[in-house]
PDB file of C-alpha atoms in Angstrom:
ATOM      1  CA  ALA A   1     -37.582  12.412 -72.192  1.00 56.00           C
ATOM      2  CA  ALA A   2     -39.168   9.058 -73.066  1.00 52.00           C
ATOM      3  CA  ALA A   3     -37.878   9.306 -76.631  1.00 51.00           C
ATOM      4  CA  ALA A   4     -34.337  10.096 -75.447  1.00 51.00           C
ATOM      5  CA  GLU A   5     -34.141   6.946 -73.338  1.00 52.00           C
ATOM      6  CA  PRO A   6     -34.767   4.460 -76.196  1.00 51.00           C
ATOM      7  CA  GLU A   7     -32.291   6.303 -78.423  1.00 50.00           C
ATOM      8  CA  ALA A   8     -29.456   5.900 -75.932  1.00 48.00           C
ATOM      9  CA  PRO A   9     -29.613   2.055 -75.927  1.00 48.00           C
ATOM     10  CA  GLU A  10     -29.747   2.037 -79.738  1.00 48.00           C
ATOM     11  CA  ALA A  11     -26.738   4.338 -79.975  1.00 48.00           C
ATOM     12  CA  THR A  12     -24.652   2.170 -77.636  1.00 49.00           C
ATOM     13  CA  PRO A  13     -24.718  -0.993 -79.805  1.00 49.00           C
ATOM     14  CA  ALA A  14     -24.095   1.106 -82.905  1.00 49.00           C
ATOM     15  CA  ALA A  15     -21.067   2.652 -81.257  1.00 47.00           C
ATOM     16  CA  GLY A  16     -19.850  -0.815 -80.251  1.00 47.00           C
ATOM     17  CA  GLU A  17     -20.311  -2.039 -83.788  1.00 49.00           C
ATOM     18  CA  ALA A  18     -18.479   0.993 -85.132  1.00 48.00           C
ATOM     19  CA  LYS A  19     -15.508   0.285 -82.878  1.00 51.00           C
ATOM     20  CA  ARG A  20     -15.051  -3.265 -84.113  1.00 51.00           C
ATOM     21  CA  PRO A  21     -14.641  -2.414 -87.822  1.00 50.00           C
ATOM     22  CA  ALA A  22     -12.443   0.576 -86.947  1.00 48.00           C
ATOM     23  CA  ALA A  23     -10.168  -1.665 -84.886  1.00 44.00           C
ATOM     24  CA  GLU A  24     -10.051  -4.219 -87.694  1.00 48.00           C
ATOM     25  CA  GLY A  25      -9.385  -1.468 -90.235  1.00 45.00           C
ATOM     26  CA  ALA A  26      -6.559  -0.068 -88.121  1.00 44.00           C
ATOM     27  CA  ALA A  27      -5.025  -3.511 -87.770  1.00 46.00           C
ATOM     28  CA  ALA A  28      -5.289  -4.110 -91.516  1.00 46.00           C
ATOM     29  CA  ALA A  29      -4.071  -0.653 -92.543  1.00 45.00           C
ATOM     30  CA  GLY A  30      -1.485   0.369 -89.947  1.00 47.00           C
ATOM     31  CA  GLY A  31      -1.133  -2.595 -87.612  1.00 49.00           C
ATOM     32  CA  ASP A  32       0.535  -5.079 -89.938  1.00 52.00           C
ATOM     33  CA  PRO A  33       3.490  -2.911 -91.085  1.00 52.00           C
ATOM     34  CA  LYS A  34       4.185  -1.852 -87.515  1.00 54.00           C
ATOM     35  CA  LYS A  35       3.837  -5.327 -86.059  1.00 51.00           C
ATOM     36  CA  PRO A  36       7.386  -6.529 -86.853  1.00 50.00           C
ATOM     37  CA  ARG A  37       8.832  -3.428 -85.190  1.00 50.00           C
ATOM     38  CA  ASN A  38       6.608  -3.952 -82.169  1.00 54.00           C
ATOM     39  CA  ASP A  39       7.624  -7.600 -82.035  1.00 59.00           C
ATOM     40  CA  ASN A  40      11.290  -6.570 -82.044  1.00 71.00           C
ATOM     41  CA  ASN A  41      10.612  -3.978 -79.382  1.00 83.00           C
ATOM     42  CA  ASP A  42       8.736  -6.576 -77.369  1.00 88.00           C
ATOM     43  CA  ALA A  43      11.675  -8.979 -77.667  1.00 89.00           C
ATOM     44  CA  ASP A  44      14.099  -6.231 -76.628  1.00 91.00           C
ATOM     45  CA  THR A  45      11.903  -5.274 -73.707  1.00 92.00           C
ATOM     46  CA  LEU A  46      11.545  -8.886 -72.649  1.00 92.00           C
ATOM     47  CA  ALA A  47      15.305  -9.390 -72.929  1.00 94.00           C
ATOM     48  CA  ARG A  48      15.883  -6.412 -70.618  1.00 95.00           C
ATOM     49  CA  MET A  49      13.286  -7.727 -68.207  1.00 95.00           C
ATOM     50  CA  LEU A  50      14.839 -11.193 -68.251  1.00 95.00           C
ATOM     51  CA  VAL A  51      18.336  -9.934 -67.541  1.00 96.00           C
ATOM     52  CA  GLN A  52      17.029  -7.687 -64.770  1.00 97.00           C
ATOM     53  CA  GLY A  53      15.280 -10.729 -63.316  1.00 97.00           C
ATOM     54  CA  VAL A  54      18.553 -12.666 -63.465  1.00 97.00           C
ATOM     55  CA  VAL A  55      20.293  -9.764 -61.724  1.00 97.00           C
ATOM     56  CA  ARG A  56      17.735  -9.928 -58.911  1.00 97.00           C
ATOM     57  CA  VAL A  57      18.216 -13.696 -58.589  1.00 97.00           C
ATOM     58  CA  LEU A  58      21.977 -13.133 -58.346  1.00 97.00           C
ATOM     59  CA  GLN A  59      21.563 -10.303 -55.836  1.00 97.00           C
ATOM     60  CA  ASN A  60      19.473 -12.589 -53.631  1.00 97.00           C
ATOM     61  CA  ARG A  61      22.143 -15.284 -53.897  1.00 96.00           C
ATOM     62  CA  GLN A  62      24.828 -12.769 -53.001  1.00 95.00           C
ATOM     63  CA  LYS A  63      22.878 -11.632 -49.918  1.00 96.00           C
ATOM     64  CA  ALA A  64      22.516 -15.285 -48.896  1.00 96.00           C
ATOM     65  CA  GLY A  65      26.297 -15.722 -49.166  1.00 96.00           C
ATOM     66  CA  LYS A  66      26.097 -18.048 -52.174  1.00 94.00           C
ATOM     67  CA  GLY A  67      28.566 -17.994 -55.039  1.00 93.00           C
ATOM     68  CA  PRO A  68      28.014 -17.897 -58.796  1.00 96.00           C
ATOM     69  CA  LEU A  69      24.860 -19.570 -60.103  1.00 97.00           C
ATOM     70  CA  PRO A  70      25.431 -22.546 -62.419  1.00 97.00           C
ATOM     71  CA  ILE A  71      23.784 -21.895 -65.790  1.00 97.00           C
ATOM     72  CA  ALA A  72      22.024 -25.270 -65.497  1.00 96.00           C
ATOM     73  CA  ALA A  73      20.242 -24.060 -62.334  1.00 96.00           C
ATOM     74  CA  LEU A  74      19.401 -20.580 -63.636  1.00 97.00           C
ATOM     75  CA  GLU A  75      16.019 -21.505 -65.091  1.00 95.00           C
ATOM     76  CA  GLU A  76      14.932 -23.203 -61.863  1.00 97.00           C
ATOM     77  CA  GLU A  77      16.057 -20.371 -59.554  1.00 96.00           C
ATOM     78  CA  PHE A  78      14.550 -17.747 -61.869  1.00 97.00           C
ATOM     79  CA  LYS A  79      11.185 -19.517 -61.787  1.00 96.00           C
ATOM     80  CA  ALA A  80      11.380 -19.993 -58.011  1.00 96.00           C
ATOM     81  CA  LEU A  81      11.819 -16.251 -57.488  1.00 96.00           C
ATOM     82  CA  TRP A  82       9.633 -14.809 -60.224  1.00 96.00           C
ATOM     83  CA  LYS A  83       6.969 -17.539 -60.639  1.00 96.00           C
ATOM     84  CA  VAL A  84       7.382 -17.259 -64.421  1.00 95.00           C
ATOM     85  CA  PRO A  85       9.615 -19.299 -66.735  1.00 94.00           C
ATOM     86  CA  PHE A  86      13.011 -18.072 -67.918  1.00 94.00           C
ATOM     87  CA  ASN A  87      11.915 -18.012 -71.548  1.00 92.00           C
ATOM     88  CA  LEU A  88      14.787 -17.073 -73.863  1.00 93.00           C
ATOM     89  CA  GLN A  89      12.791 -17.846 -77.008  1.00 93.00           C
ATOM     90  CA  GLN A  90      10.374 -14.994 -76.334  1.00 90.00           C
ATOM     91  CA  ALA A  91      13.370 -12.674 -76.083  1.00 90.00           C
ATOM     92  CA  GLY A  92      14.603 -13.923 -79.444  1.00 91.00           C
ATOM     93  CA  GLU A  93      17.458 -15.968 -77.973  1.00 93.00           C
ATOM     94  CA  LYS A  94      18.357 -19.640 -78.084  1.00 93.00           C
ATOM     95  CA  ASP A  95      21.298 -20.005 -75.706  1.00 95.00           C
ATOM     96  CA  ALA A  96      21.510 -18.707 -72.126  1.00 95.00           C
ATOM     97  CA  VAL A  97      25.276 -18.110 -72.263  1.00 95.00           C
ATOM     98  CA  THR A  98      25.018 -16.104 -75.485  1.00 96.00           C
ATOM     99  CA  PHE A  99      22.141 -14.106 -74.022  1.00 97.00           C
ATOM    100  CA  LEU A 100      23.934 -13.375 -70.754  1.00 97.00           C
ATOM    101  CA  ASN A 101      27.139 -12.366 -72.546  1.00 96.00           C
ATOM    102  CA  LYS A 102      25.180  -9.578 -74.238  1.00 95.00           C
ATOM    103  CA  TRP A 103      24.825  -7.862 -70.856  1.00 96.00           C
ATOM    104  CA  PRO A 104      28.431  -7.426 -69.623  1.00 96.00           C
ATOM    105  CA  ASN A 105      27.530  -4.430 -67.449  1.00 96.00           C
ATOM    106  CA  LYS A 106      24.986  -6.516 -65.557  1.00 97.00           C
ATOM    107  CA  VAL A 107      26.229 -10.105 -65.412  1.00 97.00           C
ATOM    108  CA  GLU A 108      29.234 -12.165 -66.405  1.00 96.00           C
ATOM    109  CA  VAL A 109      29.555 -15.810 -67.312  1.00 96.00           C
ATOM    110  CA  VAL A 110      32.413 -17.476 -65.447  1.00 96.00           C
ATOM    111  CA  ASP A 111      33.941 -20.919 -65.211  1.00 94.00           C
ATOM    112  CA  ASP A 112      33.390 -22.014 -61.611  1.00 91.00           C
ATOM    113  CA  ASN A 113      35.394 -25.230 -61.078  1.00 91.00           C
ATOM    114  CA  GLY A 114      34.609 -26.442 -64.593  1.00 93.00           C
ATOM    115  CA  VAL A 115      30.927 -25.435 -64.442  1.00 95.00           C
ATOM    116  CA  GLN A 116      29.653 -22.504 -66.482  1.00 96.00           C
ATOM    117  CA  SER A 117      28.066 -20.115 -64.035  1.00 97.00           C
ATOM    118  CA  VAL A 118      26.720 -16.580 -63.970  1.00 97.00           C
ATOM    119  CA  GLN A 119      27.454 -13.892 -61.420  1.00 96.00           C
ATOM    120  CA  LEU A 120      26.899 -10.173 -61.047  1.00 96.00           C
ATOM    121  CA  SER A 121      29.438  -8.199 -63.042  1.00 95.00           C
ATOM    122  CA  LYS A 122      32.148  -6.601 -60.975  1.00 87.00           C
ATOM    123  CA  LYS A 123      31.601  -2.913 -61.557  1.00 75.00           C
ATOM    124  CA  GLY A 124      35.043  -1.834 -60.349  1.00 56.00           C
ATOM    125  CA  GLU A 125      37.113  -3.934 -62.764  1.00 53.00           C
ATOM    126  CA  GLY A 126      36.959  -1.851 -65.949  1.00 47.00           C
ATOM    127  CA  LYS A 127      36.528   1.582 -64.412  1.00 44.00           C
ATOM    128  CA  PRO A 128      39.953   2.049 -62.754  1.00 41.00           C
ATOM    129  CA  LYS A 129      41.641   1.388 -66.094  1.00 41.00           C
ATOM    130  CA  ALA A 130      39.379   3.893 -67.817  1.00 40.00           C
ATOM    131  CA  ALA A 131      39.973   6.433 -65.061  1.00 40.00           C
ATOM    132  CA  ALA A 132      43.728   5.965 -65.319  1.00 41.00           C
ATOM    133  CA  ALA A 133      43.568   6.411 -69.085  1.00 41.00           C
ATOM    134  CA  SER A 134      41.480   9.563 -68.772  1.00 42.00           C
ATOM    135  CA  LYS A 135      43.857  10.949 -66.113  1.00 45.00           C
ATOM    136  CA  ALA A 136      46.748  10.451 -68.498  1.00 44.00           C
ATOM    137  CA  THR A 137      44.984  12.516 -71.162  1.00 42.00           C
ATOM    138  CA  VAL A 138      43.564  15.128 -68.766  1.00 45.00           C
ATOM    139  CA  PRO A 139      46.839  16.865 -67.712  1.00 47.00           C
ATOM    140  CA  PRO A 140      47.754  17.991 -71.261  1.00 47.00           C
ATOM    141  CA  ALA A 141      44.168  19.138 -71.806  1.00 47.00           C
ATOM    142  CA  THR A 142      43.936  20.868 -68.413  1.00 47.00           C
ATOM    143  CA  PRO A 143      46.171  23.884 -69.248  1.00 50.00           C
ATOM    144  CA  GLY A 144      44.088  24.578 -72.360  1.00 49.00           C
ATOM    145  CA  ALA A 145      40.902  24.188 -70.393  1.00 48.00           C
ATOM    146  CA  ALA A 146      42.298  26.434 -67.641  1.00 48.00           C
ATOM    147  CA  ALA A 147      43.111  29.095 -70.206  1.00 48.00           C
ATOM    148  CA  LYS A 148      39.562  28.949 -71.564  1.00 50.00           C
ATOM    149  CA  ALA A 149      37.939  28.942 -68.128  1.00 49.00           C
ATOM    150  CA  PRO A 150      39.151  32.451 -67.099  1.00 49.00           C
ATOM    151  CA  ALA A 151      37.959  33.822 -70.440  1.00 48.00           C
ATOM    152  CA  ALA A 152      34.546  32.328 -69.792  1.00 46.00           C
ATOM    153  CA  ALA A 153      34.621  33.726 -66.255  1.00 46.00           C
ATOM    154  CA  LYS A 154      35.450  37.222 -67.576  1.00 50.00           C
ATOM    155  CA  LEU A 155      32.487  37.052 -69.918  1.00 48.00           C
ATOM    156  CA  ALA A 156      30.159  35.892 -67.186  1.00 47.00           C
ATOM    157  CA  ALA A 157      31.415  38.311 -64.497  1.00 48.00           C
ATOM    158  CA  PRO A 158      30.312  41.617 -66.103  1.00 50.00           C
ATOM    159  CA  ALA A 159      26.803  40.274 -66.692  1.00 49.00           C
ATOM    160  CA  ALA A 160      26.167  39.733 -62.993  1.00 49.00           C
ATOM    161  CA  PRO A 161      27.216  43.234 -61.772  1.00 51.00           C
ATOM    162  CA  ALA A 162      25.348  44.899 -64.622  1.00 50.00           C
ATOM    163  CA  ALA A 163      22.184  43.086 -63.614  1.00 49.00           C
ATOM    164  CA  THR A 164      22.632  44.050 -59.966  1.00 52.00           C
ATOM    165  CA  THR A 165      23.261  47.709 -60.745  1.00 52.00           C
ATOM    166  CA  LYS A 166      20.276  47.890 -63.072  1.00 54.00           C
ATOM    167  CA  ALA A 167      17.953  46.224 -60.582  1.00 55.00           C
ATOM    168  CA  PRO A 168      18.344  48.885 -57.825  1.00 58.00           C
ATOM    169  CA  ALA A 169      18.189  51.734 -60.359  1.00 58.00           C
ATOM    170  CA  ALA A 170      14.965  50.443 -61.868  1.00 55.00           C
TER     171      ALA A 170
END
């Protein structure tokens, strides 16, 4: 038992030393080629986080009864809410307007009395047009779909009674 105790402390530093070269080897062998992809993924992730943060800022403004947020005040309001800077460079962007325009489903840049501002996108604007377009194409497709539906129902119907008749017999 006395011999086992000294071995354990010796093994611990050796294991620690073994981890360091392995980590360095992994970074040298597999870490470098993957790093650019991870950096791009990090930038994409940060961009999504930034826009979601902007959405929350805008939601809070909307609840408070305020209008669109001037782009010039975005950085300040973002930092006031999140306690972190609105850092476009980390997301791989240079211009707030260009960045925000990449997220049309979330936010929209508007001209509010001559001032570029951002507001939550209006979800209902594009959808009625798309629904109307799909309704126009649905009626011609509906008779064909209706003709196929009974055929599918006929195929499915015999399977259910056969299963029920076999179950009591078994």
